[in-house]
CSV table of C-alpha atoms in Angstrom, one decimal:
chain,number,residue,atom,x,y,z
A,1,ASP,CA,-0.2,0.0,0.1
A,2,GLY,CA,1.4,3.4,-1.0
A,3,GLY,CA,1.5,6.0,1.8
A,4,ILE,CA,3.8,7.3,4.3
A,5,THR,CA,5.6,6.4,7.2
A,6,GLN,CA,6.5,8.3,10.1
A,7,SER,CA,8.6,6.8,12.9
A,8,PRO,CA,9.1,6.4,15.9
A,9,LYS,CA,5.6,7.4,17.2
A,10,TYR,CA,6.3,8.9,20.6
A,11,LEU,CA,9.9,10.1,21.1
A,12,PHE,CA,11.5,11.7,24.2
A,13,ARG,CA,13.9,13.9,24.2
A,14,LYS,CA,16.4,15.0,27.3
A,15,GLU,CA,17.6,18.8,27.8
A,16,GLY,CA,20.2,19.3,25.2
A,17,GLN,CA,19.7,16.7,23.0
A,18,ASN,CA,19.6,16.4,19.4
A,19,VAL,CA,16.5,13.9,18.0
A,20,THR,CA,15.7,12.3,14.4
A,21,LEU,CA,12.1,12.0,13.1
A,22,SER,CA,11.8,9.7,10.2
A,23,CYS,CA,9.9,10.4,7.4
A,24,GLU,CA,9.3,7.8,4.2
A,25,GLN,CA,7.1,7.7,1.8
A,26,ASN,CA,6.3,5.2,-1.6
A,27,LEU,CA,3.9,7.7,-3.2
A,28,ASN,CA,6.6,9.0,-5.7
A,29,HIS,CA,5.8,12.4,-4.6
A,30,ASP,CA,8.7,15.0,-5.1
A,31,ALA,CA,7.7,17.4,-2.6
A,32,MET,CA,7.3,16.9,1.0
A,33,TYR,CA,6.9,18.9,4.3
A,34,TRP,CA,7.2,19.0,8.1
A,35,TYR,CA,4.8,20.6,10.6
A,36,ARG,CA,4.5,21.3,13.8
A,37,GLN,CA,1.0,21.0,16.0
A,38,ASP,CA,1.0,22.1,19.6
A,39,PRO,CA,-2.1,21.5,21.6
A,40,GLY,CA,-5.6,23.2,20.4
A,41,GLN,CA,-3.4,24.7,17.6
A,42,GLY,CA,-2.9,24.8,13.4
A,43,LEU,CA,-0.2,23.7,11.7
A,44,ARG,CA,2.8,25.5,11.7
A,45,LEU,CA,5.3,25.1,8.8
A,46,ILE,CA,9.3,24.1,9.8
A,47,TYR,CA,10.6,22.9,6.4
A,48,TYR,CA,9.7,21.8,3.0
A,49,SER,CA,11.3,20.5,0.0
A,50,GLN,CA,10.1,20.8,-3.8
A,51,ILE,CA,13.0,18.1,-5.0
A,52,VAL,CA,15.6,16.2,-3.9
A,53,ASN,CA,19.1,17.8,-2.6
A,54,ASP,CA,16.8,21.0,-2.2
A,55,PHE,CA,14.5,22.2,1.2
A,56,GLN,CA,13.3,25.7,1.9
A,57,LYS,CA,12.5,26.8,5.8
A,58,GLY,CA,9.0,27.3,6.8
A,59,ASP,CA,7.9,29.6,9.4
A,60,ILE,CA,9.5,28.4,12.4
A,61,ALA,CA,12.7,26.7,11.2
A,62,GLU,CA,14.7,28.2,13.8
A,63,GLY,CA,16.1,25.2,16.1
A,64,TYR,CA,15.3,22.4,13.5
A,65,SER,CA,17.2,20.8,10.4
A,66,VAL,CA,16.5,18.3,7.8
A,67,SER,CA,17.8,16.8,4.7
A,68,ARG,CA,16.5,15.0,1.3
A,69,GLU,CA,19.3,12.9,-0.2
A,70,LYS,CA,16.4,10.4,-1.3
A,71,LYS,CA,12.7,11.5,-3.0
A,72,GLU,CA,11.6,8.9,-0.5
A,73,SER,CA,12.9,10.2,2.4
A,74,PHE,CA,12.6,13.6,4.5
A,75,PRO,CA,13.9,13.2,8.2
A,76,LEU,CA,13.7,16.1,10.5
A,77,THR,CA,16.5,16.9,13.2
A,78,VAL,CA,15.2,18.5,16.6
A,79,THR,CA,18.5,20.4,17.7
A,80,SER,CA,19.7,21.3,21.2
A,81,ALA,CA,18.7,25.0,19.7
A,82,GLN,CA,15.0,24.2,20.0
A,83,LYS,CA,13.9,25.3,23.2
A,84,ASN,CA,10.5,24.2,23.3
A,85,PRO,CA,10.3,20.9,21.1
A,86,THR,CA,7.1,19.3,22.9
A,87,ALA,CA,4.7,18.9,20.1
A,88,PHE,CA,2.9,16.5,17.6
A,89,TYR,CA,5.2,16.6,14.2
A,90,LEU,CA,3.6,15.9,10.9
A,91,CYS,CA,5.2,14.7,7.6
A,92,ALA,CA,3.5,15.4,4.9
A,93,SER,CA,3.6,14.9,0.9
A,94,ASN,CA,1.9,16.0,-2.2
A,95,GLY,CA,1.7,15.3,-6.1
A,96,VAL,CA,0.5,16.9,-9.0
A,97,SER,CA,-1.1,15.2,-12.1
A,98,THR,CA,0.4,15.6,-15.4
A,99,LEU,CA,-1.8,18.6,-16.0
A,100,GLY,CA,-0.9,20.4,-13.0
A,101,ALA,CA,-3.7,19.8,-10.6
A,102,ASN,CA,-3.1,19.7,-7.3
A,103,TYR,CA,-3.9,16.6,-5.3
A,104,GLY,CA,-3.5,18.1,-1.8
A,105,TYR,CA,-1.4,16.3,0.9
A,106,THR,CA,-1.2,12.9,2.4
A,107,PHE,CA,0.0,13.0,5.8
A,108,GLY,CA,1.8,10.7,8.0
A,109,SER,CA,0.3,9.4,11.4
A,110,GLY,CA,3.1,11.5,13.6
A,111,THR,CA,5.2,11.3,15.7
A,112,ARG,CA,4.4,12.8,19.4
A,113,LEU,CA,7.8,14.6,21.0
A,114,THR,CA,8.2,15.0,24.4
A,115,VAL,CA,11.1,16.7,26.5
A,116,VAL,CA,11.8,14.9,29.7
B,1,GLN,CA,-5.2,39.5,7.5
B,2,LYS,CA,-4.3,36.0,7.4
B,3,GLU,CA,-4.1,34.1,4.4
B,4,VAL,CA,-6.6,31.1,4.9
B,5,GLU,CA,-9.0,32.0,7.9
B,6,GLN,CA,-12.0,29.7,9.5
B,7,ASN,CA,-14.3,30.2,12.6
B,8,SER,CA,-12.4,28.7,15.2
B,9,GLY,CA,-15.7,27.5,16.9
B,10,PRO,CA,-16.4,25.4,18.9
B,11,LEU,CA,-19.1,24.5,16.8
B,12,SER,CA,-21.9,22.3,18.3
B,13,VAL,CA,-24.9,21.0,16.4
B,14,PRO,CA,-27.3,18.1,17.2
B,15,GLU,CA,-27.2,14.7,15.8
B,16,GLY,CA,-29.0,14.6,12.2
B,17,ALA,CA,-28.7,18.5,11.6
B,18,ILE,CA,-26.3,20.0,9.0
B,19,ALA,CA,-22.8,21.3,10.0
B,20,SER,CA,-21.9,24.4,8.1
B,21,LEU,CA,-18.1,25.2,8.1
B,22,ASN,CA,-16.6,28.0,6.8
B,23,CYS,CA,-13.4,29.3,5.3
B,24,THR,CA,-12.2,32.3,3.5
B,25,TYR,CA,-9.1,32.9,1.5
B,26,SER,CA,-6.7,36.2,0.4
B,27,ASP,CA,-5.0,35.1,-2.9
B,28,ARG,CA,-7.7,35.5,-5.8
B,29,GLY,CA,-5.2,33.2,-7.9
B,30,SER,CA,-5.7,30.2,-5.8
B,31,GLN,CA,-7.0,27.1,-7.5
B,32,SER,CA,-7.2,24.3,-5.0
B,33,PHE,CA,-9.0,24.0,-2.0
B,34,PHE,CA,-9.2,21.1,0.3
B,35,TRP,CA,-11.0,20.0,3.6
B,36,TYR,CA,-9.6,17.5,6.3
B,37,ARG,CA,-10.9,16.3,9.0
B,38,GLN,CA,-8.5,15.6,12.1
B,39,TYR,CA,-9.7,13.4,14.9
B,40,SER,CA,-8.2,14.4,18.6
B,41,GLY,CA,-4.2,12.9,18.7
B,42,LYS,CA,-4.7,11.9,15.0
B,43,SER,CA,-3.6,13.4,11.7
B,44,PRO,CA,-5.0,15.4,9.1
B,45,GLU,CA,-7.2,13.2,6.3
B,46,LEU,CA,-8.2,14.4,3.3
B,47,ILE,CA,-12.2,14.4,3.2
B,48,MET,CA,-12.8,16.9,0.1
B,49,SER,CA,-10.9,18.6,-2.7
B,50,ILE,CA,-12.7,21.3,-5.2
B,51,TYR,CA,-11.0,22.8,-7.7
B,52,SER,CA,-14.2,24.8,-9.7
B,53,ASN,CA,-17.2,27.3,-8.6
B,54,GLY,CA,-20.2,25.6,-7.3
B,55,ASP,CA,-20.7,22.3,-5.2
B,56,LYS,CA,-19.1,19.2,-5.2
B,57,GLU,CA,-21.1,16.3,-3.1
B,58,ASP,CA,-19.3,12.9,-1.6
B,59,GLY,CA,-22.0,11.0,0.4
B,60,ARG,CA,-23.1,13.3,3.5
B,61,PHE,CA,-20.4,16.0,2.4
B,62,THR,CA,-21.2,18.9,0.3
B,63,ALA,CA,-18.3,21.2,-0.8
B,64,GLN,CA,-18.9,25.0,-2.2
B,65,LEU,CA,-16.8,27.1,-3.9
B,66,ASN,CA,-17.2,30.8,-4.8
B,67,LYS,CA,-13.9,31.8,-6.3
B,68,ALA,CA,-15.4,35.8,-6.6
B,69,SER,CA,-16.2,35.6,-3.1
B,70,GLN,CA,-13.3,34.2,-2.3
B,71,TYR,CA,-15.2,31.7,0.0
B,72,VAL,CA,-14.9,27.8,0.6
B,73,SER,CA,-17.6,26.2,2.8
B,74,LEU,CA,-18.2,22.4,4.0
B,75,LEU,CA,-21.6,21.1,4.9
B,76,ILE,CA,-22.0,18.1,6.3
B,77,ARG,CA,-25.9,16.6,6.6
B,78,ASP,CA,-27.3,13.9,8.6
B,79,SER,CA,-24.3,14.8,11.1
B,80,GLN,CA,-23.2,12.1,13.7
B,81,PRO,CA,-21.0,11.9,16.8
B,82,SER,CA,-18.5,10.3,14.9
B,83,ASP,CA,-18.4,13.6,13.1
B,84,SER,CA,-16.7,15.4,15.7
B,85,ALA,CA,-13.7,16.7,15.2
B,86,THR,CA,-11.4,19.3,13.8
B,87,TYR,CA,-12.1,20.3,10.5
B,88,LEU,CA,-8.8,22.4,8.6
B,89,CYS,CA,-9.5,24.0,5.4
B,90,ALA,CA,-6.3,24.4,3.0
B,91,VAL,CA,-6.2,26.3,-0.1
B,92,ASN,CA,-2.6,26.8,-2.4
B,93,ILE,CA,-1.6,30.3,-1.9
B,94,ILE,CA,0.3,31.3,-4.7
B,95,SER,CA,2.1,33.9,-3.4
B,96,SER,CA,3.7,31.3,-1.1
B,97,GLY,CA,5.9,30.7,-4.4
B,98,SER,CA,4.9,26.9,-5.0
B,99,ALA,CA,1.8,25.7,-6.6
B,100,ARG,CA,1.8,22.5,-4.8
B,101,GLN,CA,2.3,24.0,-1.4
B,102,LEU,CA,-1.0,24.5,0.6
B,103,THR,CA,-1.6,27.1,3.6
B,104,PHE,CA,-3.9,25.9,6.3
B,105,GLY,CA,-6.7,27.6,8.0
B,106,SER,CA,-6.4,27.2,12.5
B,107,GLY,CA,-9.6,24.6,12.1
B,108,THR,CA,-12.8,24.4,13.7
B,109,GLN,CA,-13.7,22.0,16.2
B,110,LEU,CA,-16.9,20.3,15.7
B,111,THR,CA,-18.9,18.8,18.4
B,112,VAL,CA,-22.3,16.6,17.2
B,113,LEU,CA,-24.5,16.2,20.4
B,114,PRO,CA,-26.2,12.9,20.5
């Protein structure tokens, strides 16, 4: 089945530690995105990538880093510089038709990160 | 002005009623419009997409688009308690620099009362 897989589902980070969240898709989508969601809040864009080996900062990129070495994979690292990382992290991808119609995002199931 | 605005709610309707969710957007060049449903603690799932003016129906859901008024809505007929969730409106805002990238509203929390 095609889809997006995020792992782990739950992650605990100690103060000063870097952690990496995994996002893998087999939908053959070029574009991938990382969002952060805090309780009762909307989605905030962290980073996005339109093509392999290229990515752009979103609205809240400080304290985060990404890589896009393969089309299928877009891992997110939460660095120690991110002072309030406790949140629900969502990865998404989207494709377009040959005529350019936007099909919308497919989301992964999310990773819940907690600082301990 | 936010690029995509939704009434934050919460919105409560009795079981069997019609729930009406509204969304306005700022970019007249937007071409693609989506509604996502997000249950508490879960990721958003796509329930409707609409690209042309008018209505699009899928089961109990109807999406309505009016590009002249920059307005998109979602109607849920015969609302069920299982429809209780947060509904996110998403629009491709051309000024974001990418036709693929979507901008999300903050969501409307819907509660259907038994």
